[in-house]
PDB file of C-alpha atoms in Angstrom:
ATOM      1  CA  MET A   1      14.333  24.748   3.436  1.00 63.00           C
ATOM      2  CA  LEU A   2      18.034  24.365   2.624  1.00 73.00           C
ATOM      3  CA  LYS A   3      18.074  20.564   3.075  1.00 75.00           C
ATOM      4  CA  LYS A   4      15.276  20.194   0.550  1.00 75.00           C
ATOM      5  CA  TRP A   5      17.225  22.009  -2.160  1.00 78.00           C
ATOM      6  CA  LEU A   6      20.536  20.361  -1.301  1.00 68.00           C
ATOM      7  CA  SER A   7      18.859  16.968  -1.642  1.00 72.00           C
ATOM      8  CA  TYR A   8      18.776  17.453  -5.416  1.00 75.00           C
ATOM      9  CA  LEU A   9      22.554  17.005  -5.253  1.00 80.00           C
ATOM     10  CA  SER A  10      22.646  14.166  -2.731  1.00 83.00           C
ATOM     11  CA  PRO A  11      20.144  12.496  -0.322  1.00 83.00           C
ATOM     12  CA  ILE A  12      20.096  14.069   3.149  1.00 86.00           C
ATOM     13  CA  SER A  13      19.147  12.013   6.194  1.00 85.00           C
ATOM     14  CA  VAL A  14      16.660  13.685   8.539  1.00 87.00           C
ATOM     15  CA  LYS A  15      15.900  11.075  11.194  1.00 87.00           C
ATOM     16  CA  LYS A  16      16.412   7.395  11.967  1.00 90.00           C
ATOM     17  CA  VAL A  17      13.722   5.623  13.979  1.00 88.00           C
ATOM     18  CA  THR A  18      13.821   2.158  15.499  1.00 85.00           C
ATOM     19  CA  SER A  19      10.861  -0.076  14.663  1.00 84.00           C
ATOM     20  CA  SER A  20       9.886  -3.355  16.303  1.00 80.00           C
ATOM     21  CA  VAL A  21       8.321  -4.442  12.992  1.00 81.00           C
ATOM     22  CA  SER A  22      10.699  -3.171  10.302  1.00 74.00           C
ATOM     23  CA  THR A  23      13.842  -2.803  12.489  1.00 71.00           C
ATOM     24  CA  LYS A  24      15.064   0.536  11.116  1.00 83.00           C
ATOM     25  CA  LEU A  25      13.213   3.423   9.490  1.00 88.00           C
ATOM     26  CA  GLU A  26      14.934   6.397   7.910  1.00 89.00           C
ATOM     27  CA  ILE A  27      13.391   9.693   6.842  1.00 89.00           C
ATOM     28  CA  THR A  28      15.398  11.300   4.035  1.00 89.00           C
ATOM     29  CA  TRP A  29      15.210  14.263   1.694  1.00 88.00           C
ATOM     30  CA  GLN A  30      15.656  12.937  -1.859  1.00 86.00           C
ATOM     31  CA  LYS A  31      15.412  15.212  -4.906  1.00 85.00           C
ATOM     32  CA  GLY A  32      13.312  17.735  -3.038  1.00 84.00           C
ATOM     33  CA  GLN A  33      10.916  15.203  -1.506  1.00 86.00           C
ATOM     34  CA  LEU A  34      10.715  13.698   1.954  1.00 87.00           C
ATOM     35  CA  VAL A  35      10.670   9.881   1.727  1.00 88.00           C
ATOM     36  CA  LEU A  36      10.565   6.984   4.158  1.00 86.00           C
ATOM     37  CA  ASP A  37      12.875   4.001   3.711  1.00 81.00           C
ATOM     38  CA  THR A  38      13.666   0.814   5.582  1.00 81.00           C
ATOM     39  CA  LYS A  39      17.144  -0.735   5.517  1.00 78.00           C
ATOM     40  CA  ASN A  40      16.708  -2.305   2.074  1.00 72.00           C
ATOM     41  CA  THR A  41      13.741  -0.689   0.362  1.00 71.00           C
ATOM     42  CA  ASN A  42      11.657   2.445  -0.201  1.00 68.00           C
ATOM     43  CA  TYR A  43       8.646   2.394   2.132  1.00 62.00           C
ATOM     44  CA  SER A  44       6.587   5.494   1.375  1.00 69.00           C
ATOM     45  CA  TYR A  45       6.669   8.311  -1.158  1.00 69.00           C
ATOM     46  CA  GLY A  46       9.629   8.255  -3.562  1.00 70.00           C
ATOM     47  CA  GLN A  47       9.675   5.465  -6.154  1.00 74.00           C
ATOM     48  CA  LEU A  48       6.959   3.467  -4.408  1.00 73.00           C
ATOM     49  CA  ALA A  49       4.464   6.271  -4.944  1.00 77.00           C
ATOM     50  CA  HIS A  50       5.101   6.000  -8.692  1.00 79.00           C
ATOM     51  CA  VAL A  51       4.384   2.264  -8.504  1.00 82.00           C
ATOM     52  CA  PHE A  52       0.985   2.830  -6.910  1.00 86.00           C
ATOM     53  CA  LYS A  53       0.199   5.713  -9.229  1.00 87.00           C
ATOM     54  CA  ARG A  54       0.575   3.273 -12.124  1.00 87.00           C
ATOM     55  CA  GLY A  55      -1.820   0.830 -10.439  1.00 90.00           C
ATOM     56  CA  LEU A  56      -4.410   3.537  -9.796  1.00 94.00           C
ATOM     57  CA  LYS A  57      -4.141   4.783 -13.371  1.00 92.00           C
ATOM     58  CA  PHE A  58      -4.648   1.231 -14.635  1.00 92.00           C
ATOM     59  CA  ILE A  59      -7.972   1.035 -12.790  1.00 95.00           C
ATOM     60  CA  GLY A  60      -8.864   4.553 -13.934  1.00 96.00           C
ATOM     61  CA  TYR A  61      -8.984   7.714 -11.851  1.00 97.00           C
ATOM     62  CA  HIS A  62     -12.579   8.350 -12.949  1.00 96.00           C
ATOM     63  CA  LYS A  63     -13.662   4.949 -11.608  1.00 97.00           C
ATOM     64  CA  ILE A  64     -11.905   5.437  -8.276  1.00 98.00           C
ATOM     65  CA  LYS A  65     -13.227   8.966  -7.890  1.00 97.00           C
ATOM     66  CA  ALA A  66     -16.781   7.589  -8.089  1.00 97.00           C
ATOM     67  CA  MET A  67     -16.156   4.987  -5.346  1.00 98.00           C
ATOM     68  CA  ASP A  68     -17.414   5.258  -1.772  1.00 98.00           C
ATOM     69  CA  GLU A  69     -15.118   3.108   0.396  1.00 98.00           C
ATOM     70  CA  VAL A  70     -11.378   2.354   0.214  1.00 98.00           C
ATOM     71  CA  LEU A  71      -9.466  -0.006   2.513  1.00 98.00           C
ATOM     72  CA  ASN A  72      -5.754   0.774   2.801  1.00 98.00           C
ATOM     73  CA  LEU A  73      -3.870  -2.171   4.316  1.00 98.00           C
ATOM     74  CA  GLY A  74      -0.491  -0.758   5.303  1.00 95.00           C
ATOM     75  CA  LEU A  75      -0.646   3.009   5.834  1.00 94.00           C
ATOM     76  CA  GLY A  76       3.106   3.602   5.838  1.00 89.00           C
ATOM     77  CA  ALA A  77       3.778   7.334   5.832  1.00 89.00           C
ATOM     78  CA  GLY A  78       0.515   7.934   3.976  1.00 93.00           C
ATOM     79  CA  SER A  79       1.646   8.166   0.351  1.00 92.00           C
ATOM     80  CA  THR A  80      -1.314   6.164  -0.989  1.00 94.00           C
ATOM     81  CA  VAL A  81      -3.739   8.401   0.910  1.00 96.00           C
ATOM     82  CA  HIS A  82      -1.915  11.393  -0.564  1.00 95.00           C
ATOM     83  CA  LEU A  83      -2.322   9.954  -4.076  1.00 96.00           C
ATOM     84  CA  LEU A  84      -6.013   9.224  -3.577  1.00 97.00           C
ATOM     85  CA  ARG A  85      -6.770  12.710  -2.270  1.00 97.00           C
ATOM     86  CA  ASN A  86      -4.452  14.847  -4.414  1.00 96.00           C
ATOM     87  CA  GLU A  87      -4.017  12.891  -7.652  1.00 95.00           C
ATOM     88  CA  VAL A  88      -7.305  11.024  -7.991  1.00 97.00           C
ATOM     89  CA  ASN A  89      -9.411  13.602  -6.105  1.00 97.00           C
ATOM     90  CA  PHE A  90     -11.161  10.782  -4.261  1.00 98.00           C
ATOM     91  CA  THR A  91     -13.397  12.253  -1.550  1.00 98.00           C
ATOM     92  CA  GLY A  92     -14.964   9.066  -0.175  1.00 98.00           C
ATOM     93  CA  PHE A  93     -14.064   7.268   3.046  1.00 98.00           C
ATOM     94  CA  ILE A  94     -10.635   5.682   3.569  1.00 98.00           C
ATOM     95  CA  THR A  95      -9.893   3.148   6.303  1.00 98.00           C
ATOM     96  CA  SER A  96      -6.147   2.723   6.852  1.00 98.00           C
ATOM     97  CA  ILE A  97      -4.698  -0.163   8.847  1.00 98.00           C
ATOM     98  CA  GLU A  98      -1.177   0.024  10.301  1.00 96.00           C
ATOM     99  CA  ILE A  99       0.378  -2.348  12.841  1.00 95.00           C
ATOM    100  CA  ASP A 100       3.678  -0.504  13.336  1.00 93.00           C
ATOM    101  CA  GLU A 101       3.528   2.133  16.070  1.00 93.00           C
ATOM    102  CA  ALA A 102       6.812   3.650  14.882  1.00 92.00           C
ATOM    103  CA  ILE A 103       5.362   4.106  11.391  1.00 92.00           C
ATOM    104  CA  LEU A 104       2.336   5.902  12.836  1.00 94.00           C
ATOM    105  CA  PHE A 105       4.650   8.230  14.757  1.00 94.00           C
ATOM    106  CA  VAL A 106       6.670   9.009  11.634  1.00 93.00           C
ATOM    107  CA  ALA A 107       3.561   9.476   9.451  1.00 93.00           C
ATOM    108  CA  LYS A 108       2.134  12.053  11.840  1.00 95.00           C
ATOM    109  CA  LYS A 109       5.299  13.918  12.840  1.00 95.00           C
ATOM    110  CA  TYR A 110       7.201  14.050   9.560  1.00 93.00           C
ATOM    111  CA  PHE A 111       4.636  13.466   6.792  1.00 93.00           C
ATOM    112  CA  ASN A 112       1.617  15.306   8.226  1.00 94.00           C
ATOM    113  CA  VAL A 113      -0.818  12.453   7.619  1.00 95.00           C
ATOM    114  CA  ASP A 114      -3.266  14.240   9.931  1.00 95.00           C
ATOM    115  CA  GLN A 115      -3.976  16.704   7.120  1.00 96.00           C
ATOM    116  CA  TYR A 116      -6.120  13.899   5.679  1.00 96.00           C
ATOM    117  CA  LYS A 117      -8.309  13.467   8.766  1.00 95.00           C
ATOM    118  CA  GLU A 118     -11.539  14.156   6.902  1.00 96.00           C
ATOM    119  CA  ASN A 119     -13.212  10.886   5.872  1.00 98.00           C
ATOM    120  CA  HIS A 120     -10.095   8.981   6.937  1.00 98.00           C
ATOM    121  CA  GLN A 121      -9.869   6.530   9.825  1.00 98.00           C
ATOM    122  CA  ILE A 122      -6.502   5.128  10.941  1.00 98.00           C
ATOM    123  CA  LEU A 123      -6.615   1.905  12.964  1.00 98.00           C
ATOM    124  CA  HIS A 124      -3.531   0.677  14.829  1.00 97.00           C
ATOM    125  CA  MET A 125      -4.000  -3.060  14.420  1.00 96.00           C
ATOM    126  CA  ASP A 126      -3.021  -6.153  12.461  1.00 96.00           C
ATOM    127  CA  ALA A 127      -4.321  -6.287   8.869  1.00 97.00           C
ATOM    128  CA  PHE A 128      -4.980 -10.032   9.126  1.00 97.00           C
ATOM    129  CA  GLU A 129      -7.195  -9.508  12.165  1.00 97.00           C
ATOM    130  CA  TYR A 130      -9.042  -6.612  10.554  1.00 98.00           C
ATOM    131  CA  VAL A 131      -9.868  -8.467   7.332  1.00 98.00           C
ATOM    132  CA  LEU A 132     -11.008 -11.590   9.178  1.00 96.00           C
ATOM    133  CA  THR A 133     -13.399  -9.618  11.414  1.00 96.00           C
ATOM    134  CA  CYS A 134     -14.506  -6.942   8.917  1.00 97.00           C
ATOM    135  CA  LYS A 135     -18.241  -6.631   8.188  1.00 93.00           C
ATOM    136  CA  LYS A 136     -18.000  -3.808   5.638  1.00 95.00           C
ATOM    137  CA  LYS A 137     -17.503  -4.065   1.888  1.00 97.00           C
ATOM    138  CA  TYR A 138     -15.020  -1.966  -0.064  1.00 98.00           C
ATOM    139  CA  ASP A 139     -14.833  -0.674  -3.624  1.00 98.00           C
ATOM    140  CA  LEU A 140     -11.028  -0.625  -3.553  1.00 98.00           C
ATOM    141  CA  ILE A 141      -8.579  -2.531  -1.346  1.00 98.00           C
ATOM    142  CA  ILE A 142      -4.921  -1.469  -1.414  1.00 97.00           C
ATOM    143  CA  ILE A 143      -2.402  -3.931   0.041  1.00 96.00           C
ATOM    144  CA  ASP A 144       1.108  -2.680   0.802  1.00 93.00           C
ATOM    145  CA  ILE A 145       2.402  -4.709   3.736  1.00 92.00           C
ATOM    146  CA  PHE A 146       6.120  -5.269   4.244  1.00 85.00           C
ATOM    147  CA  GLN A 147       8.601  -5.792   7.041  1.00 81.00           C
ATOM    148  CA  ASP A 148      11.570  -4.317   5.187  1.00 71.00           C
ATOM    149  CA  THR A 149      11.720  -6.668   2.155  1.00 76.00           C
ATOM    150  CA  TYR A 150       9.804  -9.492   3.868  1.00 84.00           C
ATOM    151  CA  MET A 151       6.118 -10.024   3.072  1.00 92.00           C
ATOM    152  CA  PRO A 152       4.100 -11.788   5.810  1.00 93.00           C
ATOM    153  CA  SER A 153       2.998 -15.252   4.659  1.00 95.00           C
ATOM    154  CA  PHE A 154      -0.662 -14.717   5.641  1.00 96.00           C
ATOM    155  CA  LEU A 155      -1.077 -12.396   2.641  1.00 97.00           C
ATOM    156  CA  PHE A 156      -0.816 -15.391   0.309  1.00 97.00           C
ATOM    157  CA  GLU A 157      -2.864 -17.901   2.308  1.00 96.00           C
ATOM    158  CA  ALA A 158      -6.214 -19.119   0.997  1.00 97.00           C
ATOM    159  CA  TYR A 159      -7.992 -18.337   4.278  1.00 96.00           C
ATOM    160  CA  PHE A 160      -6.988 -14.657   4.135  1.00 97.00           C
ATOM    161  CA  VAL A 161      -7.735 -14.380   0.413  1.00 97.00           C
ATOM    162  CA  GLN A 162     -11.221 -15.838   0.907  1.00 97.00           C
ATOM    163  CA  HIS A 163     -11.993 -13.119   3.427  1.00 97.00           C
ATOM    164  CA  LEU A 164     -10.582 -10.465   1.116  1.00 97.00           C
ATOM    165  CA  GLN A 165     -12.975 -11.684  -1.555  1.00 97.00           C
ATOM    166  CA  THR A 166     -15.983 -11.433   0.766  1.00 97.00           C
ATOM    167  CA  ILE A 167     -15.315  -7.773   1.616  1.00 98.00           C
ATOM    168  CA  LEU A 168     -14.766  -6.677  -1.995  1.00 98.00           C
ATOM    169  CA  GLU A 169     -17.762  -5.151  -3.751  1.00 98.00           C
ATOM    170  CA  THR A 170     -18.872  -6.331  -7.203  1.00 97.00           C
ATOM    171  CA  ASN A 171     -16.840  -4.338  -9.773  1.00 97.00           C
ATOM    172  CA  GLY A 172     -14.427  -3.500  -6.972  1.00 98.00           C
ATOM    173  CA  PHE A 173     -10.638  -3.751  -7.241  1.00 98.00           C
ATOM    174  CA  ILE A 174      -7.671  -4.953  -5.225  1.00 98.00           C
ATOM    175  CA  ILE A 175      -4.219  -3.426  -5.817  1.00 96.00           C
ATOM    176  CA  PHE A 176      -1.540  -5.642  -4.278  1.00 96.00           C
ATOM    177  CA  ASN A 177       2.076  -4.502  -4.183  1.00 92.00           C
ATOM    178  CA  THR A 178       4.468  -7.477  -4.041  1.00 92.00           C
ATOM    179  CA  ILE A 179       8.217  -7.943  -4.089  1.00 88.00           C
ATOM    180  CA  LEU A 180      10.038 -10.531  -6.191  1.00 88.00           C
ATOM    181  CA  LEU A 181      13.562 -11.330  -5.043  1.00 87.00           C
ATOM    182  CA  THR A 182      13.763 -15.055  -5.822  1.00 91.00           C
ATOM    183  CA  PRO A 183      12.182 -17.636  -8.172  1.00 92.00           C
ATOM    184  CA  GLU A 184      10.240 -18.837  -5.125  1.00 94.00           C
ATOM    185  CA  ASP A 185       8.651 -15.392  -4.828  1.00 93.00           C
ATOM    186  CA  GLU A 186       7.494 -15.618  -8.447  1.00 92.00           C
ATOM    187  CA  GLN A 187       5.965 -19.038  -7.759  1.00 95.00           C
ATOM    188  CA  ARG A 188       4.298 -17.640  -4.627  1.00 95.00           C
ATOM    189  CA  ASN A 189       2.661 -14.882  -6.704  1.00 95.00           C
ATOM    190  CA  GLU A 190       1.443 -17.384  -9.283  1.00 95.00           C
ATOM    191  CA  ARG A 191      -0.130 -19.535  -6.570  1.00 96.00           C
ATOM    192  CA  PHE A 192      -1.789 -16.416  -5.147  1.00 97.00           C
ATOM    193  CA  LYS A 193      -3.370 -15.549  -8.498  1.00 96.00           C
ATOM    194  CA  GLN A 194      -4.777 -19.061  -8.794  1.00 96.00           C
ATOM    195  CA  LEU A 195      -6.767 -18.543  -5.576  1.00 97.00           C
ATOM    196  CA  PHE A 196      -9.169 -16.338  -7.559  1.00 97.00           C
ATOM    197  CA  ASP A 197     -11.860 -18.108  -9.597  1.00 96.00           C
ATOM    198  CA  ALA A 198     -11.536 -16.834 -13.180  1.00 95.00           C
ATOM    199  CA  THR A 199     -15.328 -16.794 -13.570  1.00 97.00           C
ATOM    200  CA  LEU A 200     -15.636 -14.371 -10.644  1.00 97.00           C
ATOM    201  CA  PHE A 201     -12.418 -12.348 -10.784  1.00 97.00           C
ATOM    202  CA  SER A 202     -10.138 -10.803 -13.388  1.00 97.00           C
ATOM    203  CA  VAL A 203      -6.508 -11.002 -12.251  1.00 97.00           C
ATOM    204  CA  ARG A 204      -3.622  -9.169 -13.924  1.00 94.00           C
ATOM    205  CA  HIS A 205      -0.098  -8.147 -13.065  1.00 87.00           C
ATOM    206  CA  LEU A 206       1.544  -4.888 -14.024  1.00 82.00           C
ATOM    207  CA  PRO A 207       5.235  -4.271 -14.675  1.00 71.00           C
ATOM    208  CA  THR A 208       6.569  -1.423 -12.564  1.00 65.00           C
ATOM    209  CA  SER A 209       9.449   1.030 -12.647  1.00 60.00           C
ATOM    210  CA  LEU A 210      11.088  -0.854  -9.762  1.00 62.00           C
ATOM    211  CA  GLU A 211      13.073  -3.949 -10.682  1.00 67.00           C
ATOM    212  CA  HIS A 212      11.785  -6.212  -7.929  1.00 78.00           C
ATOM    213  CA  ASN A 213       8.204  -4.989  -7.496  1.00 82.00           C
ATOM    214  CA  GLN A 214       5.107  -6.447  -9.147  1.00 88.00           C
ATOM    215  CA  ILE A 215       1.626  -4.993  -8.839  1.00 92.00           C
ATOM    216  CA  ILE A 216      -1.232  -7.500  -8.956  1.00 95.00           C
ATOM    217  CA  THR A 217      -4.711  -6.129  -9.710  1.00 96.00           C
ATOM    218  CA  ILE A 218      -7.896  -8.081  -9.072  1.00 97.00           C
ATOM    219  CA  LYS A 219     -11.369  -7.029 -10.204  1.00 97.00           C
ATOM    220  CA  ARG A 220     -14.484  -8.706  -8.834  1.00 97.00           C
ATOM    221  CA  LEU A 221     -16.762  -9.438 -11.789  1.00 97.00           C
ATOM    222  CA  ILE A 222     -19.782 -10.854  -9.984  1.00 89.00           C
TER     223      ILE A 222
END
């Protein structure tokens, strides 16, 4: 495809889609890869994929490959599912939650997320509602929920975190992608980390290749 090769010289816009959640979505060829962006940030594939790859490597591909159940809060265009299947070679079950109907349209039409149908369930619903009503337990929970650069406040509330803890298996992990634009955001992340009892959970943060992103990893010890 000509656009793919030309994108090594300069990004080439493919399609702009209006979203009721993230306002504007744009599919673009960048350096030979199709990526999804919102107005102010990369949303799927591109640099964000490298951020999550670092988080998965930190946990250990061999550990993830041996897991049974993964919960993916925030499907986006499916880049984390792509990483799990093609990089980690994870063959277990993935449950992906996505509230944005426009994102689901883009993921299926432009990023072929349906190629990962096997052992993969996509639910069009609110992540807060799913976690609060979930009866399953997961070995890995991936959280990547944004409305452009805004992160919904429920992600950092004690009530939501308590439910996250109840659905995480012993020796299971949470990978939480956050954005830091202000000193208040840094304080918010610190308060979030303190919601995890140090005798039950190991909490760390990883520097990333993106200036304003911070990955928080949580391991359930008991």
